[in-house]
PDB file of C-alpha atoms in Angstrom:
ATOM      1  CA  MET A  30      32.583 -28.230  52.782  1.00 86.00           C
ATOM      2  CA  MET A  31      34.449 -26.869  55.808  1.00 89.00           C
ATOM      3  CA  LYS A  32      36.541 -30.034  56.010  1.00 88.00           C
ATOM      4  CA  LEU A  33      37.550 -29.650  52.384  1.00 89.00           C
ATOM      5  CA  LEU A  34      38.468 -26.009  52.900  1.00 91.00           C
ATOM      6  CA  GLY A  35      40.500 -26.924  56.002  1.00 90.00           C
ATOM      7  CA  ALA A  36      42.292 -29.688  54.115  1.00 91.00           C
ATOM      8  CA  VAL A  37      43.161 -27.340  51.253  1.00 93.00           C
ATOM      9  CA  LEU A  38      44.504 -24.714  53.680  1.00 94.00           C
ATOM     10  CA  ILE A  39      46.629 -27.296  55.500  1.00 94.00           C
ATOM     11  CA  LEU A  40      48.025 -28.604  52.221  1.00 94.00           C
ATOM     12  CA  LEU A  41      48.743 -25.082  50.948  1.00 95.00           C
ATOM     13  CA  SER A  42      50.505 -24.026  54.138  1.00 96.00           C
ATOM     14  CA  THR A  43      52.762 -27.081  54.379  1.00 96.00           C
ATOM     15  CA  THR A  44      53.521 -26.940  50.656  1.00 96.00           C
ATOM     16  CA  THR A  45      54.433 -23.243  50.954  1.00 96.00           C
ATOM     17  CA  THR A  46      56.688 -24.017  53.886  1.00 95.00           C
ATOM     18  CA  GLY A  47      58.445 -26.763  51.941  1.00 95.00           C
ATOM     19  CA  PHE A  48      58.946 -24.485  48.953  1.00 96.00           C
ATOM     20  CA  ARG A  49      60.370 -21.722  51.176  1.00 95.00           C
ATOM     21  CA  PHE A  50      62.946 -24.097  52.612  1.00 94.00           C
ATOM     22  CA  ALA A  51      63.787 -25.246  49.076  1.00 95.00           C
ATOM     23  CA  LYS A  52      64.191 -21.624  47.981  1.00 94.00           C
ATOM     24  CA  GLY A  53      66.865 -21.178  50.651  1.00 92.00           C
ATOM     25  CA  TYR A  54      68.821 -24.066  49.158  1.00 95.00           C
ATOM     26  CA  ALA A  55      68.466 -22.550  45.678  1.00 94.00           C
ATOM     27  CA  ASP A  56      69.359 -18.994  46.737  1.00 95.00           C
ATOM     28  CA  ARG A  57      72.503 -19.826  48.687  1.00 96.00           C
ATOM     29  CA  PRO A  58      74.780 -20.790  45.733  1.00 96.00           C
ATOM     30  CA  ARG A  59      73.471 -17.862  43.689  1.00 96.00           C
ATOM     31  CA  GLN A  60      74.198 -15.377  46.466  1.00 96.00           C
ATOM     32  CA  ILE A  61      77.672 -16.784  47.059  1.00 97.00           C
ATOM     33  CA  ARG A  62      78.342 -16.393  43.329  1.00 96.00           C
ATOM     34  CA  GLN A  63      77.115 -12.780  43.532  1.00 95.00           C
ATOM     35  CA  LEU A  64      79.409 -12.159  46.468  1.00 96.00           C
ATOM     36  CA  ARG A  65      82.360 -13.613  44.562  1.00 96.00           C
ATOM     37  CA  THR A  66      81.517 -11.335  41.622  1.00 95.00           C
ATOM     38  CA  ALA A  67      81.435  -8.332  43.944  1.00 95.00           C
ATOM     39  CA  LEU A  68      84.821  -9.304  45.355  1.00 95.00           C
ATOM     40  CA  SER A  69      86.150  -9.562  41.790  1.00 94.00           C
ATOM     41  CA  LEU A  70      84.979  -6.008  41.173  1.00 92.00           C
ATOM     42  CA  LEU A  71      86.686  -4.962  44.392  1.00 92.00           C
ATOM     43  CA  GLU A  72      89.839  -6.753  43.265  1.00 92.00           C
ATOM     44  CA  THR A  73      89.789  -4.824  39.984  1.00 91.00           C
ATOM     45  CA  GLU A  74      89.454  -1.555  41.880  1.00 88.00           C
ATOM     46  CA  VAL A  75      92.305  -2.457  44.219  1.00 84.00           C
ATOM     47  CA  THR A  76      94.489  -3.381  41.255  1.00 86.00           C
ATOM     48  CA  TYR A  77      93.741  -0.537  38.869  1.00 87.00           C
ATOM     49  CA  GLY A  78      91.543   2.021  40.601  1.00 78.00           C
ATOM     50  CA  LEU A  79      92.351   5.093  42.572  1.00 80.00           C
ATOM     51  CA  ARG A  80      88.975   5.642  44.244  1.00 86.00           C
ATOM     52  CA  ARG A  81      88.313   5.605  47.963  1.00 88.00           C
ATOM     53  CA  LEU A  82      86.803   2.460  49.472  1.00 88.00           C
ATOM     54  CA  ASP A  83      83.425   4.095  50.173  1.00 89.00           C
ATOM     55  CA  GLN A  84      83.152   5.045  46.479  1.00 91.00           C
ATOM     56  CA  VAL A  85      84.134   1.546  45.401  1.00 92.00           C
ATOM     57  CA  CYS A  86      81.543  -0.034  47.708  1.00 93.00           C
ATOM     58  CA  GLU A  87      78.898   2.354  46.412  1.00 94.00           C
ATOM     59  CA  GLN A  88      79.754   1.459  42.801  1.00 93.00           C
ATOM     60  CA  ILE A  89      79.563  -2.255  43.608  1.00 94.00           C
ATOM     61  CA  SER A  90      76.202  -1.761  45.302  1.00 94.00           C
ATOM     62  CA  ILE A  91      74.884  -0.126  42.135  1.00 93.00           C
ATOM     63  CA  ARG A  92      76.001  -3.045  39.967  1.00 93.00           C
ATOM     64  CA  GLU A  93      74.913  -5.947  42.165  1.00 93.00           C
ATOM     65  CA  GLU A  94      71.499  -7.306  43.122  1.00 93.00           C
ATOM     66  CA  SER A  95      70.071  -7.524  46.601  1.00 90.00           C
ATOM     67  CA  PRO A  96      71.186  -8.733  49.208  1.00 93.00           C
ATOM     68  CA  ILE A  97      74.807  -8.177  48.089  1.00 95.00           C
ATOM     69  CA  ARG A  98      73.812  -4.682  46.985  1.00 95.00           C
ATOM     70  CA  ASP A  99      72.630  -3.961  50.508  1.00 95.00           C
ATOM     71  CA  LEU A 100      75.867  -5.225  52.064  1.00 96.00           C
ATOM     72  CA  PHE A 101      78.111  -2.974  49.989  1.00 95.00           C
ATOM     73  CA  GLY A 102      75.661  -0.068  50.167  1.00 95.00           C
ATOM     74  CA  ARG A 103      75.573  -0.210  53.969  1.00 95.00           C
ATOM     75  CA  CYS A 104      79.352  -0.474  54.097  1.00 94.00           C
ATOM     76  CA  SER A 105      79.659   2.606  51.887  1.00 94.00           C
ATOM     77  CA  GLU A 106      77.270   4.529  54.141  1.00 94.00           C
ATOM     78  CA  HIS A 107      79.118   3.507  57.282  1.00 93.00           C
ATOM     79  CA  LEU A 108      82.476   4.459  55.803  1.00 91.00           C
ATOM     80  CA  ARG A 109      81.138   7.937  55.030  1.00 91.00           C
ATOM     81  CA  GLN A 110      79.136   8.526  58.205  1.00 92.00           C
ATOM     82  CA  MET A 111      81.174   6.859  60.948  1.00 86.00           C
ATOM     83  CA  ASP A 112      84.152   9.185  61.056  1.00 79.00           C
ATOM     84  CA  GLY A 113      87.142   7.830  62.973  1.00 79.00           C
ATOM     85  CA  VAL A 114      85.896   4.235  62.996  1.00 86.00           C
ATOM     86  CA  SER A 115      88.055   1.547  61.416  1.00 89.00           C
ATOM     87  CA  THR A 116      87.205   0.055  58.048  1.00 90.00           C
ATOM     88  CA  TYR A 117      86.788  -3.341  59.698  1.00 93.00           C
ATOM     89  CA  GLU A 118      84.168  -2.020  62.119  1.00 93.00           C
ATOM     90  CA  CYS A 119      82.224  -0.437  59.256  1.00 93.00           C
ATOM     91  CA  TRP A 120      82.457  -3.666  57.244  1.00 94.00           C
ATOM     92  CA  LYS A 121      81.438  -5.857  60.194  1.00 95.00           C
ATOM     93  CA  LYS A 122      78.502  -3.610  61.032  1.00 95.00           C
ATOM     94  CA  ALA A 123      77.304  -3.764  57.416  1.00 95.00           C
ATOM     95  CA  VAL A 124      77.642  -7.558  57.420  1.00 95.00           C
ATOM     96  CA  ASP A 125      75.744  -7.857  60.713  1.00 95.00           C
ATOM     97  CA  GLU A 126      72.953  -5.570  59.481  1.00 95.00           C
ATOM     98  CA  THR A 127      72.406  -7.316  56.163  1.00 95.00           C
ATOM     99  CA  TRP A 128      73.250 -10.968  56.847  1.00 95.00           C
ATOM    100  CA  MET A 129      69.741 -11.995  57.887  1.00 94.00           C
ATOM    101  CA  GLN A 130      68.512 -11.029  54.398  1.00 93.00           C
ATOM    102  CA  THR A 131      70.764 -13.633  52.813  1.00 94.00           C
ATOM    103  CA  ALA A 132      70.403 -17.380  52.448  1.00 93.00           C
ATOM    104  CA  MET A 133      74.089 -17.797  53.242  1.00 95.00           C
ATOM    105  CA  LYS A 134      75.310 -19.612  56.313  1.00 94.00           C
ATOM    106  CA  ARG A 135      77.812 -19.054  59.082  1.00 94.00           C
ATOM    107  CA  ALA A 136      80.791 -20.319  57.047  1.00 94.00           C
ATOM    108  CA  GLU A 137      80.316 -17.623  54.413  1.00 95.00           C
ATOM    109  CA  LYS A 138      79.845 -14.970  57.079  1.00 95.00           C
ATOM    110  CA  GLU A 139      83.087 -15.976  58.770  1.00 96.00           C
ATOM    111  CA  ILE A 140      84.937 -15.758  55.448  1.00 96.00           C
ATOM    112  CA  ILE A 141      83.552 -12.291  54.751  1.00 95.00           C
ATOM    113  CA  VAL A 142      84.141 -10.963  58.269  1.00 94.00           C
ATOM    114  CA  ASP A 143      87.667 -12.374  58.231  1.00 94.00           C
ATOM    115  CA  PHE A 144      88.272 -10.688  54.881  1.00 92.00           C
ATOM    116  CA  GLY A 145      87.095  -7.397  56.382  1.00 91.00           C
ATOM    117  CA  LYS A 146      89.849  -7.508  58.990  1.00 90.00           C
ATOM    118  CA  THR A 147      92.443  -6.755  56.317  1.00 86.00           C
ATOM    119  CA  LEU A 148      90.297  -4.498  54.138  1.00 85.00           C
ATOM    120  CA  GLY A 149      91.993  -1.154  53.649  1.00 77.00           C
ATOM    121  CA  VAL A 150      94.786  -1.673  56.193  1.00 80.00           C
ATOM    122  CA  SER A 151      97.567  -3.194  54.113  1.00 78.00           C
ATOM    123  CA  ASP A 152      99.369  -2.671  50.847  1.00 82.00           C
ATOM    124  CA  ARG A 153      98.006  -3.560  47.418  1.00 83.00           C
ATOM    125  CA  GLU A 154      99.692  -6.973  47.159  1.00 87.00           C
ATOM    126  CA  ASP A 155      98.432  -8.049  50.572  1.00 89.00           C
ATOM    127  CA  GLN A 156      94.930  -6.827  49.712  1.00 88.00           C
ATOM    128  CA  LEU A 157      94.972  -8.852  46.493  1.00 89.00           C
ATOM    129  CA  ALA A 158      96.201 -11.945  48.319  1.00 92.00           C
ATOM    130  CA  ASN A 159      93.403 -11.611  50.873  1.00 92.00           C
ATOM    131  CA  LEU A 160      90.831 -11.084  48.131  1.00 93.00           C
ATOM    132  CA  ASN A 161      92.055 -14.211  46.333  1.00 93.00           C
ATOM    133  CA  ARG A 162      91.929 -16.220  49.549  1.00 95.00           C
ATOM    134  CA  ALA A 163      88.382 -15.050  50.285  1.00 95.00           C
ATOM    135  CA  GLN A 164      87.262 -15.835  46.735  1.00 95.00           C
ATOM    136  CA  HIS A 165      88.818 -19.293  46.904  1.00 96.00           C
ATOM    137  CA  ASN A 166      87.122 -20.020  50.248  1.00 96.00           C
ATOM    138  CA  LEU A 167      83.806 -18.781  48.866  1.00 96.00           C
ATOM    139  CA  GLN A 168      84.264 -21.041  45.824  1.00 96.00           C
ATOM    140  CA  VAL A 169      84.615 -24.024  48.165  1.00 96.00           C
ATOM    141  CA  GLU A 170      81.458 -22.976  50.011  1.00 96.00           C
ATOM    142  CA  GLU A 171      79.611 -22.446  46.730  1.00 96.00           C
ATOM    143  CA  ASN A 172      80.447 -26.006  45.681  1.00 96.00           C
ATOM    144  CA  ARG A 173      79.115 -27.274  49.016  1.00 96.00           C
ATOM    145  CA  ALA A 174      75.997 -25.156  48.610  1.00 96.00           C
ATOM    146  CA  ARG A 175      75.386 -26.599  45.138  1.00 96.00           C
ATOM    147  CA  ASP A 176      75.751 -30.109  46.543  1.00 95.00           C
ATOM    148  CA  ASP A 177      73.253 -29.257  49.284  1.00 94.00           C
ATOM    149  CA  GLN A 178      70.899 -27.783  46.698  1.00 94.00           C
ATOM    150  CA  VAL A 179      70.978 -30.936  44.607  1.00 94.00           C
ATOM    151  CA  ARG A 180      70.552 -33.093  47.677  1.00 93.00           C
ATOM    152  CA  TYR A 181      67.866 -31.182  49.607  1.00 94.00           C
ATOM    153  CA  GLU A 182      65.892 -28.837  47.354  1.00 93.00           C
ATOM    154  CA  LYS A 183      63.601 -31.423  45.822  1.00 94.00           C
ATOM    155  CA  MET A 184      63.314 -33.236  49.150  1.00 95.00           C
ATOM    156  CA  CYS A 185      62.025 -30.070  50.894  1.00 95.00           C
ATOM    157  CA  LYS A 186      59.393 -29.532  48.239  1.00 95.00           C
ATOM    158  CA  SER A 187      58.249 -33.140  48.445  1.00 95.00           C
ATOM    159  CA  LEU A 188      58.223 -33.161  52.247  1.00 95.00           C
ATOM    160  CA  GLY A 189      56.060 -30.043  52.317  1.00 95.00           C
ATOM    161  CA  ILE A 190      53.434 -31.680  50.153  1.00 95.00           C
ATOM    162  CA  LEU A 191      53.659 -35.054  51.874  1.00 95.00           C
ATOM    163  CA  ALA A 192      53.541 -33.538  55.363  1.00 95.00           C
ATOM    164  CA  GLY A 193      50.324 -31.736  54.425  1.00 93.00           C
ATOM    165  CA  ALA A 194      48.846 -34.946  53.072  1.00 93.00           C
ATOM    166  CA  LEU A 195      49.822 -36.805  56.247  1.00 94.00           C
ATOM    167  CA  ILE A 196      48.275 -34.156  58.500  1.00 93.00           C
ATOM    168  CA  ILE A 197      45.071 -34.245  56.469  1.00 91.00           C
ATOM    169  CA  ILE A 198      44.920 -38.042  56.711  1.00 91.00           C
ATOM    170  CA  LEU A 199      45.554 -37.987  60.457  1.00 90.00           C
ATOM    171  CA  ILE A 200      42.994 -35.274  61.166  1.00 88.00           C
ATOM    172  CA  TYR A 201      40.222 -36.588  58.957  1.00 81.00           C
TER     173      TYR A 201
END
């Protein structure tokens, strides 16, 4: 009876691990798409809006889901609370604080941090050009993430189950 219980626990734990890895592959393209949507909202505000950046970030955080909500919410807070600090430093701090909650990788982080360097420091046309460049780069990364999802998601699930079966066979 104890052996059976041990085998079930081993199989459940390895299967759960495999499914968690697979979830990362499924979440990454979705979160990149959310980020691109948020940048589209920001682009609309830059084009037509007259609100301050902290208000725009707060509005985006209301409309988006977590973890993108958290990124823009933290940026809005930093812009309001950190008086005298550059927009880039507020943006970078928000990215650093919230990035571990995402399934996104270093490439996406570099795109977003690079975008933050020009956020709020140039004219409207330059801002729009930088937003378009960031969205294009994120589109490329989203395509790569979808390819990775197709390639690795099912494999992670299968490996979790098979690894548990192998451990059970080797132990018993």
